[in-house]
Amino acid sequence: MKVLVIGQGGREHALCWKLRQSPSVTEVFCAPGNAGTALDAVNVDIQATDAARLVKFAKAEKIGLTVVGPEVPLVEGLVDIFLQEGLTTFGPTKKAAEIEGSKRFSKDLMRKAGIPTADYRVFQNPQEALVFLNERESERIVVKADGLAAGKGVTVCSTRDEARDAVKRILVDKEFGSAGTRIVMEERLEGQEISMLALVDGRTIVPLEAAQDHKPAYDGDTGPNTGGMGTYSPTPLMTSELADEVIQKVFIPTVHEMNREQRPFRGCLYAGLILTPQGPKVLEFNARFGDPETQPILMRLKSDLAESLLACAQGKLSEIAPLEWDPRPAVCVVMASEGYPGEYRKGKVIRGLDEAAQVADSKVFHAGTIRAGDQVLTDGGRVLGVTALGDTIQQAKLKAYQAVKCIRWDGAWCRKDISDKAMVVGG
Ligand code: AMP
Ligand code: GLY
């Protein structure tokens, strides 16, 4: 079977790398891909949202399974178009992807289904939002743009002034355009965050091992929010009791509610959880694999990924054997461009990739990279996800950073404390 992965980030590199290991897979294509996917797959020069050309390519190559990575093509309905053309595709339809595409939709869904989440209100009118803010006792609040904003639409506020400013930026200044027609304002929760992902085919839920992301840019969880500066899996925070609770209280009711609303969810359902004193609550849903969660998760997956994703796409998840995992933890350290998550330059020459590849049990997943002749250049904010397995989290961390040390470019930086949260818990 030939497989097509759509997207160009670290998640897609990890998907290509793992799919290629499946005995049933003869060839993996990645559209448009990056310099890393060019090594583990065949890059196809078609953008992830160019549905017409993607369909044409998939038909010409007789692709047996297409896997859509990023949220934008999912929310735009790329999977619907592929399915209409009779192409077997992993990922939710446009109506199901709304669980990520609209925060208002996902909050309303959680309210209806009784899924634990922060209390919230939705506003379209800035004056009404400000009145609500003034009347609230607590100044601690979170302001979110309703639509997709590349991870930048959320402001976690400690003061009313910060919240007022966020309301103004979204509803008045239209910083996120039509993604900010509405805002969700919600209670600010405190606790450790965990990402729990599951393959879902509308009926059967197959959980993947949990991971912990590090969203703030700098060490000690300080600085601006990013797409994720590093991850590790598994996390000692996710005990088997907690995993059961999350399946019961979050995944099962979500899958049922999506069915009731005629939006059956088929694909990877990602619950962003926060562990509060009252138990786990959902911060957000994503309609796709997480980035960079996918990198350590797939590095640990021993089962055949193509078989699992195909079964999911065909509604046959109940027929696959339980997933098998490498018990060793994996740590992924994101190396970023100078200036990220603000403005940054592209086109810096990356050196040391061959040396890094020599570090045992490690894999450098590319994100924002591009090949130019025999050089690899930076081409994004998050550039590489340097991932390693170890007997303990400490050892995985050590190896990941050993590989990081081999790699250099002008302005390269990373957090130095990825996975330390696990040590605090006692991993
Ligand atoms: P989201 O895109 O909704 O997951 O929000 C991005 C990040 O903002 C989350 O990973 C949290 O760190 C933070 N966040 C979102 N909602 C809340 C909340 N209700 N309380 C505290 N932090 C939040
Ligand atoms: N790592 C966060 C996300 O994929 O949304």
Short mmCIF file of C-alpha atoms and ligand atoms in Angstrom, two decimals:
data_model
loop_
_atom_site.label_atom_id
_atom_site.label_comp_id
_atom_site.label_asym_id
_atom_site.label_seq_id
_atom_site.Cartn_x
_atom_site.Cartn_y
_atom_site.Cartn_z
CA MET A 1 0.00 0.00 0.00
CA LYS A 2 1.18 3.51 -0.84
CA VAL A 3 0.62 6.16 1.84
CA LEU A 4 0.35 9.94 1.52
CA VAL A 5 1.01 12.15 4.56
CA ILE A 6 -0.20 15.73 4.25
CA GLY A 7 1.65 18.48 6.10
CA GLN A 8 5.19 19.69 6.64
CA GLY A 9 5.99 19.77 10.36
CA GLY A 10 7.67 17.58 12.94
CA ARG A 11 4.48 15.60 13.45
CA GLU A 12 4.40 14.73 9.75
CA HIS A 13 8.05 13.71 9.77
CA ALA A 14 7.36 11.37 12.69
CA LEU A 15 4.30 9.97 10.89
CA CYS A 16 6.29 9.34 7.68
CA TRP A 17 9.16 7.74 9.60
CA LYS A 18 6.85 5.38 11.49
CA LEU A 19 4.57 4.57 8.53
CA ARG A 20 7.57 3.57 6.47
CA GLN A 21 8.35 0.86 9.02
CA SER A 22 5.02 -0.89 8.38
CA PRO A 23 5.44 -4.09 6.37
CA SER A 24 2.28 -3.32 4.40
CA VAL A 25 3.61 0.05 3.22
CA THR A 26 5.52 0.10 -0.07
CA GLU A 27 6.03 3.84 -0.38
CA VAL A 28 5.37 6.97 1.68
CA PHE A 29 4.80 10.38 0.09
CA CYS A 30 4.68 13.67 1.98
CA ALA A 31 3.03 16.83 0.66
CA PRO A 32 4.70 19.24 0.87
CA GLY A 33 7.07 17.84 3.52
CA ASN A 34 10.41 19.21 4.71
CA ALA A 35 14.10 18.30 4.48
CA GLY A 36 13.58 15.47 6.98
CA THR A 37 10.59 13.88 5.29
CA ALA A 38 12.66 13.94 2.10
CA LEU A 39 14.88 11.30 3.75
CA ASP A 40 12.13 9.08 5.16
CA ALA A 41 9.58 9.58 2.37
CA VAL A 42 9.22 11.12 -1.08
CA ASN A 43 8.29 14.79 -0.96
CA VAL A 44 5.57 16.01 -3.27
CA ASP A 45 5.50 19.70 -4.05
CA ILE A 46 1.81 20.34 -3.27
CA GLN A 47 0.60 22.53 -0.41
CA ALA A 48 -1.51 20.93 2.34
CA THR A 49 -4.60 23.00 1.45
CA ASP A 50 -4.45 22.48 -2.35
CA ALA A 51 -7.25 19.91 -2.39
CA ALA A 52 -7.61 19.63 -6.17
CA ARG A 53 -3.94 18.79 -6.78
CA LEU A 54 -3.74 16.50 -3.77
CA VAL A 55 -6.71 14.46 -4.98
CA LYS A 56 -5.25 14.26 -8.46
CA PHE A 57 -1.93 13.06 -7.07
CA ALA A 58 -3.55 10.50 -4.75
CA LYS A 59 -5.56 9.06 -7.61
CA ALA A 60 -2.66 8.97 -10.07
CA GLU A 61 -0.42 7.20 -7.54
CA LYS A 62 -3.20 4.88 -6.33
CA ILE A 63 -2.64 5.94 -2.71
CA GLY A 64 -4.18 3.38 -0.35
CA LEU A 65 -4.22 5.62 2.73
CA THR A 66 -3.95 9.38 3.14
CA VAL A 67 -3.12 10.80 6.58
CA VAL A 68 -3.90 14.49 7.11
CA GLY A 69 -1.62 16.03 9.77
CA PRO A 70 -2.44 19.72 10.37
CA GLU A 71 -5.64 21.37 11.57
CA VAL A 72 -6.08 23.89 8.78
CA PRO A 73 -6.82 21.41 5.94
CA LEU A 74 -8.97 19.35 8.34
CA VAL A 75 -11.08 22.34 9.35
CA GLU A 76 -11.33 23.40 5.69
CA GLY A 77 -12.78 19.99 4.78
CA LEU A 78 -9.95 18.28 2.91
CA VAL A 79 -11.02 14.88 4.26
CA ASP A 80 -14.58 15.38 2.94
CA ILE A 81 -13.20 15.99 -0.54
CA PHE A 82 -10.94 12.92 -0.38
CA LEU A 83 -13.82 10.75 0.86
CA GLN A 84 -16.12 12.01 -1.91
CA GLU A 85 -13.47 10.86 -4.36
CA GLY A 86 -13.48 7.40 -2.81
CA LEU A 87 -10.01 7.78 -1.25
CA THR A 88 -9.37 6.09 2.11
CA THR A 89 -8.39 8.89 4.45
CA PHE A 90 -7.37 9.20 8.10
CA GLY A 91 -8.71 12.35 9.74
CA PRO A 92 -12.05 13.89 10.71
CA THR A 93 -14.48 15.52 8.29
CA LYS A 94 -15.01 19.26 8.36
CA LYS A 95 -18.02 18.96 10.67
CA ALA A 96 -16.12 16.75 13.10
CA ALA A 97 -12.97 18.91 12.97
CA GLU A 98 -15.02 21.78 14.33
CA ILE A 99 -14.20 20.34 17.74
CA GLU A 100 -10.84 22.04 17.21
CA GLY A 101 -11.88 24.73 14.71
CA SER A 102 -14.33 26.45 17.06
CA LYS A 103 -13.66 26.79 20.77
CA ARG A 104 -17.27 27.83 21.24
CA PHE A 105 -18.43 24.61 19.56
CA SER A 106 -16.17 22.46 21.71
CA LYS A 107 -17.16 24.25 24.94
CA ASP A 108 -20.86 23.92 24.13
CA LEU A 109 -20.32 20.24 23.32
CA MET A 110 -18.60 19.70 26.66
CA ARG A 111 -21.37 21.49 28.49
CA LYS A 112 -24.04 19.38 26.78
CA ALA A 113 -22.19 16.13 27.39
CA GLY A 114 -21.24 16.98 30.98
CA ILE A 115 -17.50 16.82 30.30
CA PRO A 116 -15.41 18.51 33.00
CA THR A 117 -14.06 21.82 31.72
CA ALA A 118 -13.65 25.43 32.92
CA ASP A 119 -16.82 27.55 33.25
CA TYR A 120 -17.15 29.89 30.31
CA ARG A 121 -19.12 32.53 28.49
CA VAL A 122 -19.10 33.40 24.79
CA PHE A 123 -19.12 37.01 23.57
CA GLN A 124 -19.32 38.72 20.23
CA ASN A 125 -19.85 42.23 21.54
CA PRO A 126 -16.77 43.77 23.24
CA GLN A 127 -18.87 45.98 25.55
CA GLU A 128 -20.73 42.98 26.92
CA ALA A 129 -17.44 41.16 27.42
CA LEU A 130 -16.06 44.12 29.39
CA VAL A 131 -19.17 44.37 31.58
CA PHE A 132 -18.81 40.66 32.35
CA LEU A 133 -15.14 41.19 33.22
CA ASN A 134 -15.90 44.07 35.59
CA GLU A 135 -18.62 42.14 37.36
CA ARG A 136 -16.48 39.06 37.96
CA GLU A 137 -14.88 38.78 41.35
CA SER A 138 -11.71 37.04 40.23
CA GLU A 139 -9.32 38.80 37.87
CA ARG A 140 -7.87 35.49 36.77
CA ILE A 141 -9.43 34.61 33.46
CA VAL A 142 -8.54 33.18 30.07
CA VAL A 143 -9.56 34.90 26.84
CA LYS A 144 -9.66 32.79 23.67
CA ALA A 145 -10.37 33.61 20.05
CA ASP A 146 -13.06 31.22 18.84
CA GLY A 147 -11.35 30.09 15.63
CA LEU A 148 -7.96 28.74 14.59
CA ALA A 149 -5.12 31.11 15.48
CA ALA A 150 -2.02 28.90 15.20
CA GLY A 151 -1.84 28.55 18.99
CA LYS A 152 -1.69 32.33 19.49
CA GLY A 153 -5.36 33.01 20.18
CA VAL A 154 -5.26 32.24 23.92
CA THR A 155 -4.33 34.80 26.61
CA VAL A 156 -4.05 33.57 30.18
CA CYS A 157 -4.70 36.67 32.30
CA SER A 158 -3.85 37.57 35.90
CA THR A 159 -5.34 41.08 35.87
CA ARG A 160 -8.42 42.80 34.44
CA ASP A 161 -6.19 45.05 32.36
CA GLU A 162 -4.62 42.08 30.61
CA ALA A 163 -8.07 40.63 29.95
CA ARG A 164 -9.43 43.95 28.64
CA ASP A 165 -6.45 44.19 26.34
CA ALA A 166 -7.04 40.65 25.02
CA VAL A 167 -10.74 41.38 24.40
CA LYS A 168 -9.80 44.53 22.48
CA ARG A 169 -7.12 42.81 20.40
CA ILE A 170 -9.48 40.04 19.32
CA LEU A 171 -12.90 41.70 19.01
CA VAL A 172 -11.99 45.30 18.18
CA ASP A 173 -8.56 45.26 16.50
CA LYS A 174 -9.39 41.94 14.80
CA GLU A 175 -5.87 40.61 15.36
CA PHE A 176 -7.00 37.15 14.24
CA GLY A 177 -9.43 38.30 11.54
CA SER A 178 -12.57 36.20 11.27
CA ALA A 179 -11.13 33.61 13.71
CA GLY A 180 -11.81 36.30 16.32
CA THR A 181 -15.44 37.14 15.52
CA ARG A 182 -16.29 35.63 18.90
CA ILE A 183 -14.37 35.02 22.09
CA VAL A 184 -14.64 32.44 24.81
CA MET A 185 -13.87 33.77 28.29
CA GLU A 186 -13.26 31.11 30.86
CA GLU A 187 -12.23 30.49 34.40
CA ARG A 188 -8.47 30.19 34.76
CA LEU A 189 -7.55 26.76 36.08
CA GLU A 190 -4.34 25.71 37.82
CA GLY A 191 -2.52 22.44 37.50
CA GLN A 192 -0.21 20.29 35.42
CA GLU A 193 -1.17 19.81 31.79
CA ILE A 194 -1.21 16.46 29.97
CA SER A 195 -1.96 15.61 26.36
CA MET A 196 -3.98 12.47 25.87
CA LEU A 197 -4.53 11.30 22.32
CA ALA A 198 -6.70 8.48 21.04
CA LEU A 199 -7.53 6.91 17.71
CA VAL A 200 -11.29 7.09 17.32
CA ASP A 201 -13.37 5.61 14.50
CA GLY A 202 -16.76 6.84 15.65
CA ARG A 203 -17.33 3.81 17.88
CA THR A 204 -14.07 2.43 19.19
CA ILE A 205 -11.53 4.44 21.18
CA VAL A 206 -7.90 3.33 21.18
CA PRO A 207 -5.93 5.54 23.56
CA LEU A 208 -2.30 6.31 22.86
CA GLU A 209 0.21 6.74 25.64
CA ALA A 210 0.02 10.17 27.25
CA ALA A 211 2.60 12.90 26.81
CA GLN A 212 3.39 16.21 28.46
CA ASP A 213 4.04 19.27 26.34
CA HIS A 214 6.00 22.37 27.35
CA LYS A 215 4.15 25.29 25.79
CA PRO A 216 5.81 28.39 27.28
CA ALA A 217 8.93 29.44 25.40
CA TYR A 218 11.48 29.51 28.21
CA ASP A 219 12.76 27.36 31.04
CA GLY A 220 10.57 27.02 34.10
CA ASP A 221 7.45 27.57 31.97
CA THR A 222 8.09 31.28 31.56
CA GLY A 223 7.74 33.54 28.52
CA PRO A 224 5.22 33.62 25.71
CA ASN A 225 3.14 30.65 24.63
CA THR A 226 4.42 28.58 21.69
CA GLY A 227 3.25 25.61 19.66
CA GLY A 228 5.26 23.44 22.08
CA MET A 229 8.96 23.52 22.95
CA GLY A 230 9.33 19.88 23.89
CA THR A 231 7.52 16.79 25.12
CA TYR A 232 8.09 13.51 26.82
CA SER A 233 6.10 10.28 27.04
CA PRO A 234 4.90 8.52 29.10
CA THR A 235 4.28 10.88 31.97
CA PRO A 236 4.09 9.66 35.56
CA LEU A 237 1.21 12.12 35.97
CA MET A 238 -0.98 9.81 33.90
CA THR A 239 -1.61 6.81 36.11
CA SER A 240 -3.74 3.97 34.76
CA GLU A 241 -6.58 5.05 37.11
CA LEU A 242 -6.44 8.57 35.72
CA ALA A 243 -6.35 7.26 32.15
CA ASP A 244 -9.50 5.23 32.86
CA GLU A 245 -11.17 8.27 34.37
CA VAL A 246 -10.33 10.37 31.30
CA ILE A 247 -11.68 7.69 28.96
CA GLN A 248 -14.91 7.48 30.98
CA LYS A 249 -15.45 11.17 31.62
CA VAL A 250 -13.99 12.70 28.48
CA PHE A 251 -13.49 10.42 25.49
CA ILE A 252 -16.63 8.26 25.70
CA PRO A 253 -19.08 11.16 26.20
CA THR A 254 -17.33 13.17 23.47
CA VAL A 255 -17.59 10.37 20.93
CA HIS A 256 -21.28 9.86 21.80
CA GLU A 257 -22.11 13.54 21.65
CA MET A 258 -20.37 13.91 18.27
CA ASN A 259 -22.46 11.00 16.97
CA ARG A 260 -25.66 12.53 18.37
CA GLU A 261 -24.83 15.73 16.51
CA GLN A 262 -24.29 13.83 13.25
CA ARG A 263 -20.58 14.63 13.32
CA PRO A 264 -19.03 11.22 13.87
CA PHE A 265 -15.38 11.71 14.77
CA ARG A 266 -12.92 9.55 12.90
CA GLY A 267 -9.22 10.27 13.33
CA CYS A 268 -6.95 11.26 16.20
CA LEU A 269 -8.81 13.00 19.01
CA TYR A 270 -6.50 15.00 21.25
CA ALA A 271 -7.65 16.10 24.69
CA GLY A 272 -5.54 18.83 26.28
CA LEU A 273 -6.11 18.16 29.98
CA ILE A 274 -5.30 20.08 33.15
CA LEU A 275 -5.11 18.24 36.46
CA THR A 276 -6.99 20.39 38.95
CA PRO A 277 -7.71 19.63 42.62
CA GLN A 278 -11.24 18.74 41.42
CA GLY A 279 -9.90 16.21 38.92
CA PRO A 280 -8.91 16.34 35.25
CA LYS A 281 -10.59 18.99 33.11
CA VAL A 282 -10.41 19.58 29.37
CA LEU A 283 -8.64 22.76 28.23
CA GLU A 284 -9.11 22.06 24.56
CA PHE A 285 -9.71 19.41 21.96
CA ASN A 286 -7.64 19.02 18.84
CA ALA A 287 -8.80 17.03 15.83
CA ARG A 288 -5.35 15.66 14.99
CA PHE A 289 -2.08 14.34 16.33
CA GLY A 290 -0.25 16.81 18.57
CA ASP A 291 3.00 18.43 17.58
CA PRO A 292 5.45 17.77 19.26
CA GLU A 293 3.58 15.03 21.20
CA THR A 294 3.59 12.71 18.18
CA GLN A 295 7.38 12.55 18.04
CA PRO A 296 8.01 10.78 21.41
CA ILE A 297 4.72 8.85 21.20
CA LEU A 298 5.51 7.30 17.82
CA MET A 299 9.11 6.66 18.81
CA ARG A 300 7.68 4.38 21.52
CA LEU A 301 4.96 2.72 19.44
CA LYS A 302 5.91 -0.86 18.55
CA SER A 303 2.70 -1.75 16.70
CA ASP A 304 2.13 -1.25 13.00
CA LEU A 305 1.00 2.37 12.59
CA ALA A 306 -0.27 1.99 9.01
CA GLU A 307 -2.47 -0.91 10.04
CA SER A 308 -3.93 1.08 12.96
CA LEU A 309 -4.58 4.24 10.95
CA LEU A 310 -6.10 2.24 8.08
CA ALA A 311 -8.39 0.38 10.49
CA CYS A 312 -9.41 3.71 12.00
CA ALA A 313 -10.13 5.21 8.58
CA GLN A 314 -12.23 2.15 7.70
CA GLY A 315 -14.18 2.12 10.97
CA LYS A 316 -12.55 -1.17 12.01
CA LEU A 317 -10.58 -0.15 15.08
CA SER A 318 -12.31 -2.84 17.13
CA GLU A 319 -10.53 -5.44 14.99
CA ILE A 320 -6.92 -4.44 15.71
CA ALA A 321 -4.75 -5.99 18.41
CA PRO A 322 -4.00 -3.82 21.47
CA LEU A 323 -1.22 -1.36 20.76
CA GLU A 324 2.23 -2.32 22.00
CA TRP A 325 4.60 0.23 23.48
CA ASP A 326 8.31 0.37 24.16
CA PRO A 327 8.39 0.77 27.96
CA ARG A 328 11.33 3.13 27.66
CA PRO A 329 10.43 6.83 27.91
CA ALA A 330 11.16 9.23 25.07
CA VAL A 331 12.01 12.93 25.28
CA CYS A 332 11.70 15.40 22.41
CA VAL A 333 13.53 18.73 22.57
CA VAL A 334 12.46 21.38 20.07
CA MET A 335 15.27 23.49 18.59
CA ALA A 336 13.93 26.85 17.46
CA SER A 337 14.97 29.89 15.44
CA GLU A 338 16.14 33.05 17.16
CA GLY A 339 13.09 35.24 17.78
CA TYR A 340 10.47 32.46 17.79
CA PRO A 341 7.58 32.62 18.77
CA GLY A 342 7.89 36.22 17.53
CA GLU A 343 9.50 37.12 14.23
CA TYR A 344 12.47 35.13 13.04
CA ARG A 345 14.67 34.76 9.99
CA LYS A 346 14.78 31.70 7.76
CA GLY A 347 17.52 30.26 5.59
CA LYS A 348 20.25 29.60 8.21
CA VAL A 349 22.51 26.66 7.41
CA ILE A 350 22.03 23.78 9.87
CA ARG A 351 25.18 21.81 10.72
CA GLY A 352 25.83 18.68 12.73
CA LEU A 353 22.83 16.60 11.68
CA ASP A 354 25.04 13.63 10.74
CA GLU A 355 26.81 13.73 14.12
CA ALA A 356 23.46 13.90 15.93
CA ALA A 357 22.28 10.85 14.00
CA GLN A 358 25.14 8.86 15.61
CA VAL A 359 23.63 9.22 19.11
CA ALA A 360 22.11 5.83 19.96
CA ASP A 361 18.31 5.56 20.21
CA SER A 362 17.81 9.08 18.92
CA LYS A 363 16.01 10.53 15.93
CA VAL A 364 16.04 14.09 14.70
CA PHE A 365 12.58 14.93 13.41
CA HIS A 366 12.56 17.94 11.11
CA ALA A 367 9.90 20.63 11.34
CA GLY A 368 10.79 23.98 9.73
CA THR A 369 13.59 22.85 7.42
CA ILE A 370 14.20 22.92 3.69
CA ARG A 371 16.86 21.35 1.51
CA ALA A 372 19.01 23.54 -0.72
CA GLY A 373 21.53 21.52 -2.71
CA ASP A 374 23.35 19.38 -0.17
CA GLN A 375 22.60 21.74 2.70
CA VAL A 376 19.68 21.83 5.11
CA LEU A 377 18.38 25.31 5.94
CA THR A 378 16.01 26.62 8.61
CA ASP A 379 12.57 27.36 7.22
CA GLY A 380 10.36 27.95 10.26
CA GLY A 381 10.22 28.88 13.94
CA ARG A 382 10.28 25.38 15.35
CA VAL A 383 13.06 23.81 13.31
CA LEU A 384 13.85 20.36 14.73
CA GLY A 385 12.42 17.96 17.32
CA VAL A 386 15.40 16.06 18.67
CA THR A 387 14.00 12.89 20.21
CA ALA A 388 15.63 10.06 22.17
CA LEU A 389 14.67 6.95 24.10
CA GLY A 390 16.31 6.04 27.40
CA ASP A 391 15.91 3.49 30.19
CA THR A 392 14.69 6.30 32.43
CA ILE A 393 13.35 9.76 31.68
CA GLN A 394 16.65 11.20 32.91
CA GLN A 395 18.58 9.06 30.43
CA ALA A 396 16.24 9.89 27.58
CA LYS A 397 16.70 13.56 28.42
CA LEU A 398 20.48 13.16 28.53
CA LYS A 399 20.57 11.50 25.11
CA ALA A 400 18.20 14.01 23.53
CA TYR A 401 20.39 16.89 24.73
CA GLN A 402 23.53 15.02 23.65
CA ALA A 403 22.10 14.99 20.11
CA VAL A 404 21.01 18.63 20.45
CA LYS A 405 24.62 19.59 21.30
CA CYS A 406 25.81 18.21 17.95
CA ILE A 407 23.52 20.55 16.00
CA ARG A 408 24.12 24.23 15.39
CA TRP A 409 23.00 27.16 13.28
CA ASP A 410 23.12 30.89 13.74
CA GLY A 411 20.55 31.72 16.46
CA ALA A 412 19.55 28.14 17.38
CA TRP A 413 18.11 27.74 20.89
CA CYS A 414 16.05 25.34 22.94
CA ARG A 415 14.63 24.94 26.44
CA LYS A 416 17.05 23.15 28.75
CA ASP A 417 14.47 21.65 31.08
CA ILE A 418 12.30 19.44 28.91
CA SER A 419 10.91 16.53 31.00
CA ASP A 420 12.03 17.97 34.36
CA LYS A 421 8.36 18.18 35.34
CA ALA A 422 8.33 14.38 35.31
CA MET A 423 11.20 14.23 37.80
CA VAL A 424 9.28 16.44 40.20
CA VAL A 425 6.43 13.91 40.12
CA GLY A 426 8.91 11.15 40.82
CA GLY A 427 9.70 9.55 37.44
P1 AMP B 1 -5.66 25.99 24.37
O1 AMP B 1 -5.21 26.32 22.97
O2 AMP B 1 -7.09 26.26 24.62
O3 AMP B 1 -5.17 24.68 24.88
O4 AMP B 1 -4.84 26.99 25.28
C1 AMP B 1 -3.43 27.08 25.18
C2 AMP B 1 -2.82 27.06 26.54
O5 AMP B 1 -3.39 28.10 27.34
C3 AMP B 1 -3.09 25.78 27.32
O6 AMP B 1 -2.17 24.78 27.01
C4 AMP B 1 -2.95 26.27 28.74
O7 AMP B 1 -1.59 26.35 29.11
C5 AMP B 1 -3.52 27.65 28.68
N1 AMP B 1 -4.95 27.63 29.06
C6 AMP B 1 -6.01 27.49 28.23
N2 AMP B 1 -7.17 27.49 28.91
C7 AMP B 1 -6.85 27.64 30.22
C8 AMP B 1 -7.60 27.72 31.45
N3 AMP B 1 -8.93 27.67 31.46
N4 AMP B 1 -6.91 27.86 32.59
C9 AMP B 1 -5.56 27.93 32.59
N5 AMP B 1 -4.79 27.87 31.50
C10 AMP B 1 -5.42 27.73 30.31
N1 GLY B 2 1.40 20.51 21.14
C1 GLY B 2 0.17 21.18 21.08
C2 GLY B 2 -0.62 20.93 19.88
O1 GLY B 2 -0.30 20.10 19.05
O2 GLY B 2 -1.63 21.60 19.72
#
